[in-house]
Amino acid sequence: MPQDTYIDHTPSPMPSDPIVDLELVKAHQLSDEEYAQIIELLGGRTPTFTEIGVYSVMWSEHASYKNSILQLKTLPRSGGKLLVAAGEENAGLVDIGDGLAVAFKVESHNHPSAVEPYQGAATGVGGILRDVFTMGARPIACLNSLRFGMPDDDRVRYLVDGVVRGIGDYGNCVGIPTVGGEVYFDKAYQGNPLVNAMAVGIVEQDKVLKATSGTEAGNPVIYIGSHTGRDGIHGATFASVELSDESKSRKSNVQVGDPFTEKLLLEATLELGETDALVGIQDMGAAGLTCSSCEMAGKDGSGVFMDLDLVPRREEGMTPYEVLLSESQERMLVVAKRGQEQEVFDIVRRWDLQAVEVGHTTTDGRMRASASGQLVLDIPVDTLILGGGAPQYVREVEAPAEKAVAAETAEPDDFAAATLELLGCANIASRRHVFRQYDHTVGASTRLEPGQGDAALVRVAGTNKALSMAIDCNGRMLSLDPREGARQAVAEACRNVACSGATPLGITNCLNFGNPYKPKIYWTFTEAVAGMGEACRAFGTPVTGGNVSFYNENPSGAIYPTPVIGVIGLAEDISKTIGMGFKREGDAIFLLGPDSVSWAGSEWQNLRDGSPSGELAQINLELEAKLQEFLIQNIQKGWISAAHDLSDGGLMISLCEMALTSPQRSIGTLCEREDEVTASWLFAEGPSRVIVTVSPEVMDDFEESAEKAGIPIDWIGTTGGNGVGFRTVFSVSFDEMADAYDNGLERALGLHDSNS
């Protein structure tokens, strides 16, 4: 066991360390006030270079949430089916019955993907998978939310190619299906793409692993997995500053992934979870060895000592600073029960992985580390973690003086042409080009292929249950009204799960915003968090955890406020879940929900004006909750055979998508409607609106039940026919729809061969 013989020593710098001064402190993104606080916390002494590095990563926004945690605490973070409160563990944990739980989380890898798209996206997938299997859960699905600049730009095309390949290659190699997600293009993301990855796993509740070091001294601290290199050093700090021209030269801040090692690490971790040899386990993610060790020690108020000379490394001459801050991938830190460490070594090495004892637990509440025979680090653990000495701020806010005047959006007069233009635009067209690079069926539990439903459906092995999962956000809407837009983001994600027949259980989020030190940006953040909280309370879906990603801007400006919402739902009987496609001819088609729509933030406005303007159609959260409950009940009764949320492109686009996902694309509809068909009714967008199909035998009872439930309902026609449209007004054929929808994204990216 590494011996701590430095208890009475004062840390000293390594011979090659730079002098710690205000210039060095500033380079580490620490303010003068924070540096003064660090000196005070260390008893008045000057920190070593290694200690400055540790404080800089642990007090970075990415690790400490210093500018967001007080706002996040206003969200509903417990209750419902939650088994651990938000932020307590690596991922959220929700009870799904039969002694099982689902672990899930979403996180960002935006800045790394902007600099090195392939590795940035790949390691984003690897990191979120480790968050899930570190809980002892076997990952069963991945989703992602991607946003890029305009698709005709060469650099955007380079980013799309690298990000999609990185996600696909990593997930495919580990053997986890990528079952759903979203891809959007907008000039607001031109210089700062968003790459948000979500993972979902299943664990037996009595085998959940914890990120803790326990309360006993002398338990061995064991390093497992890949060797440590210089890749990813200060990755957490890099994620906590704005992108600039200099960022393109910071590829060393981007980790390099190895999915084959990840697979071995996954299996070794799950096998360790079958033993009683572990006290705790933590992924070496952001801030690497530093974060994993101090967060585990801080969980129970204990401490840790590590001999950094024992840490396996793949590069010569690495300093203590580099070893502690490296974010090399596929690494775990384990605290084993004293006397049972050999059991850990045997399992890990059987999976052909490195396992080295690098330290032990203490009870003095301090994080200590030695290298080359001297103490280089001695910091009170609670000064590094949330709830201790890590700073917490509420920044200045500045609301807009007044809302921007709405631009006059030119309404379409040729409804067929407008339908095909929308179906073929980059934000609506089929994501086939993306999904075909992902293995979405590995594991044989995927019920719906991507694009076949509003939410992904995955069977829970050994049961008749299904998990439904969705990930959603519309940044354009939040740019117009961040509180209302956030309400609608939560509502849409939950509605998508309800459209599959599952009950939403909880949400995870990835809050992508600009620089929090700018008052107008911070105002949008606080408003968005408030809106999320209102919606979550209305739907009974607590926040299980997630990620805040600030500083998503570059010299040309900030992204749209984009709080990406991931939702997990449960269906007790997988046979009573549905997709969006029309199932048979002759079914009645109903539009559920209010008539309120707007061009503001819509895809049609985006195509015509290039920027969002106007006032959003407002959501009624009480009606939305009733709508979701009504959908779930009637899908489970077997009355609803297909359901599709009306989102991008409005009513007409949703009808086309339902026809295009019907069996063999053989079932269309020529709807009938007594009222005049208008452009806004067809293509404008509004919340709480769903198209459903119902068999003619129950349509009268269905309509009556909707009215009793207080759900607005409107019969608009019947399924059948070779195309989609309105009988006396216009229609588009299957061939026209297929050409626009199937090829639109590839055309936008310059990949479609017009001769094929």
XYZ file of N, CA, C and O in Angstrom, residues 84 87-91 93 105 130-136 207-215 278-284 291-302 332-335 361 381 385:
200
model
N -32.510 8.354 -6.304
C -31.482 9.226 -5.734
C -31.808 10.652 -6.166
O -32.322 10.881 -7.258
N -28.038 14.916 -8.881
C -26.662 15.303 -8.608
C -25.946 14.455 -7.585
O -24.743 14.622 -7.381
N -26.637 13.525 -6.934
C -25.992 12.721 -5.893
C -25.066 11.650 -6.473
O -24.119 11.234 -5.825
N -25.390 11.180 -7.672
C -24.594 10.121 -8.280
C -24.239 10.499 -9.717
O -24.593 11.570 -10.198
N -23.563 9.588 -10.404
C -23.093 9.879 -11.758
C -24.230 10.085 -12.746
O -24.068 10.781 -13.750
N -25.379 9.459 -12.494
C -26.529 9.578 -13.386
C -27.794 9.535 -12.547
O -27.782 9.143 -11.377
N -31.432 8.077 -11.401
C -31.853 6.703 -11.163
C -33.341 6.710 -10.830
O -33.773 7.342 -9.877
N -28.690 9.861 -18.304
C -28.103 11.191 -18.180
C -27.756 11.709 -19.571
O -27.541 10.929 -20.502
N -19.937 5.829 -19.546
C -19.295 5.520 -18.263
C -20.111 6.059 -17.095
O -20.172 5.441 -16.025
N -20.741 7.225 -17.265
C -21.603 7.739 -16.203
C -22.702 6.742 -15.858
O -23.118 6.643 -14.698
N -23.184 6.031 -16.860
C -24.268 5.072 -16.637
C -23.741 3.753 -16.079
O -24.253 3.233 -15.089
N -22.694 3.175 -16.692
C -22.279 1.863 -16.179
C -21.468 1.967 -14.894
O -21.320 0.971 -14.175
N -20.981 3.174 -14.552
C -20.373 3.342 -13.227
C -21.415 3.182 -12.127
O -21.065 2.913 -10.976
N -22.682 3.333 -12.463
C -23.772 3.099 -11.503
C -24.077 1.605 -11.361
O -24.952 1.227 -10.575
N -23.392 0.774 -12.143
C -23.698 -0.649 -12.144
C -24.757 -1.018 -13.161
O -25.213 -2.161 -13.198
N -28.064 -3.652 -6.664
C -26.696 -3.733 -7.175
C -26.198 -2.387 -7.698
O -25.220 -2.336 -8.449
N -26.859 -1.317 -7.284
C -26.435 0.021 -7.695
C -25.094 0.346 -7.050
O -24.898 0.153 -5.843
N -24.147 0.820 -7.855
C -22.832 1.204 -7.351
C -22.821 2.693 -7.013
O -23.465 3.495 -7.681
N -22.070 3.056 -5.989
C -22.041 4.432 -5.503
C -20.666 5.055 -5.744
O -19.642 4.378 -5.724
N -20.668 6.377 -5.918
C -19.421 7.129 -6.068
C -19.004 7.650 -4.702
O -19.214 8.817 -4.364
N -18.438 6.765 -3.890
C -18.069 7.130 -2.526
C -16.776 6.427 -2.134
O -16.419 5.393 -2.705
N -16.063 7.006 -1.161
C -14.855 6.351 -0.650
C -15.078 5.751 0.730
O -14.168 5.162 1.307
N -16.294 5.919 1.273
C -16.578 5.371 2.589
C -16.013 6.229 3.705
O -15.462 7.314 3.484
N -16.123 5.738 4.913
C -15.693 6.502 6.088
C -14.520 5.867 6.817
O -14.096 6.376 7.854
N -16.342 -3.807 -3.415
C -16.235 -2.372 -3.657
C -16.855 -1.556 -2.533
O -17.922 -1.880 -2.018
N -16.174 -0.475 -2.201
C -16.779 0.579 -1.393
C -17.445 1.583 -2.328
O -18.573 2.029 -2.111
N -16.731 1.949 -3.396
C -17.265 2.901 -4.367
C -16.459 2.880 -5.648
O -15.362 2.323 -5.708
N -17.023 3.519 -6.673
C -16.368 3.582 -7.970
C -16.788 4.871 -8.654
O -17.925 5.328 -8.506
N -15.852 5.473 -9.376
C -16.128 6.736 -10.053
C -15.365 6.790 -11.367
O -14.196 6.402 -11.446
N -16.039 7.270 -12.395
C -15.415 7.497 -13.694
C -14.428 8.652 -13.597
O -14.697 9.664 -12.953
N -13.272 8.517 -14.251
C -12.347 9.642 -14.379
C -12.751 10.450 -15.605
O -12.163 10.330 -16.673
N -10.921 14.960 -10.116
C -12.349 15.007 -9.827
C -12.832 13.703 -9.205
O -13.572 13.712 -8.228
N -12.413 12.585 -9.766
C -12.893 11.296 -9.265
C -12.476 11.076 -7.815
O -13.273 10.603 -7.000
N -11.255 11.426 -7.478
C -10.775 11.174 -6.112
C -11.404 12.118 -5.100
O -11.877 11.688 -4.047
N -11.451 13.414 -5.406
C -11.959 14.341 -4.384
C -13.479 14.245 -4.247
O -14.015 14.417 -3.153
N -14.186 13.943 -5.342
C -15.637 13.815 -5.217
C -16.021 12.567 -4.434
O -16.972 12.583 -3.648
N -15.285 11.476 -4.620
C -15.559 10.281 -3.837
C -15.267 10.521 -2.358
O -16.047 10.137 -1.489
N -14.139 11.163 -2.090
C -13.787 11.444 -0.693
C -14.764 12.425 -0.067
O -15.130 12.306 1.107
N -15.192 13.406 -0.864
C -16.086 14.421 -0.326
C -17.475 13.917 -0.038
O -18.208 14.525 0.744
N -17.878 12.810 -0.660
C -19.227 12.289 -0.466
C -19.495 11.966 1.006
O -20.601 12.188 1.510
N -18.481 11.442 1.693
C -18.658 11.055 3.094
C -17.785 11.866 4.043
O -17.598 11.482 5.201
N -17.230 12.963 3.549
C -16.405 13.788 4.421
C -15.082 13.156 4.781
O -14.473 13.507 5.795
N -14.611 12.213 3.970
C -13.342 11.556 4.263
C -12.238 12.193 3.441
O -12.389 13.289 2.910
N -11.152 4.384 -14.668
C -12.007 4.393 -13.483
C -11.144 4.443 -12.234
O -9.990 3.998 -12.246
N -11.725 4.963 -11.174
C -11.082 4.917 -9.864
C -11.989 4.136 -8.925
O -13.184 4.432 -8.811
N -11.408 3.131 -8.269
C -12.157 2.236 -7.395
C -11.618 2.345 -5.976
O -10.401 2.403 -5.769
N -12.511 2.399 -5.019
C -12.129 2.202 -3.617
C -12.616 0.816 -3.223
O -13.823 0.531 -3.265
N -7.618 5.561 1.365
C -8.514 6.530 1.989
C -7.975 6.959 3.350
O -7.230 6.231 4.008
N -10.626 18.636 1.178
C -11.492 18.109 0.126
C -12.742 18.954 -0.051
O -13.170 19.226 -1.179
N -15.435 20.785 -3.736
C -16.679 20.196 -4.226
C -17.870 21.087 -3.929
O -17.812 22.015 -3.112
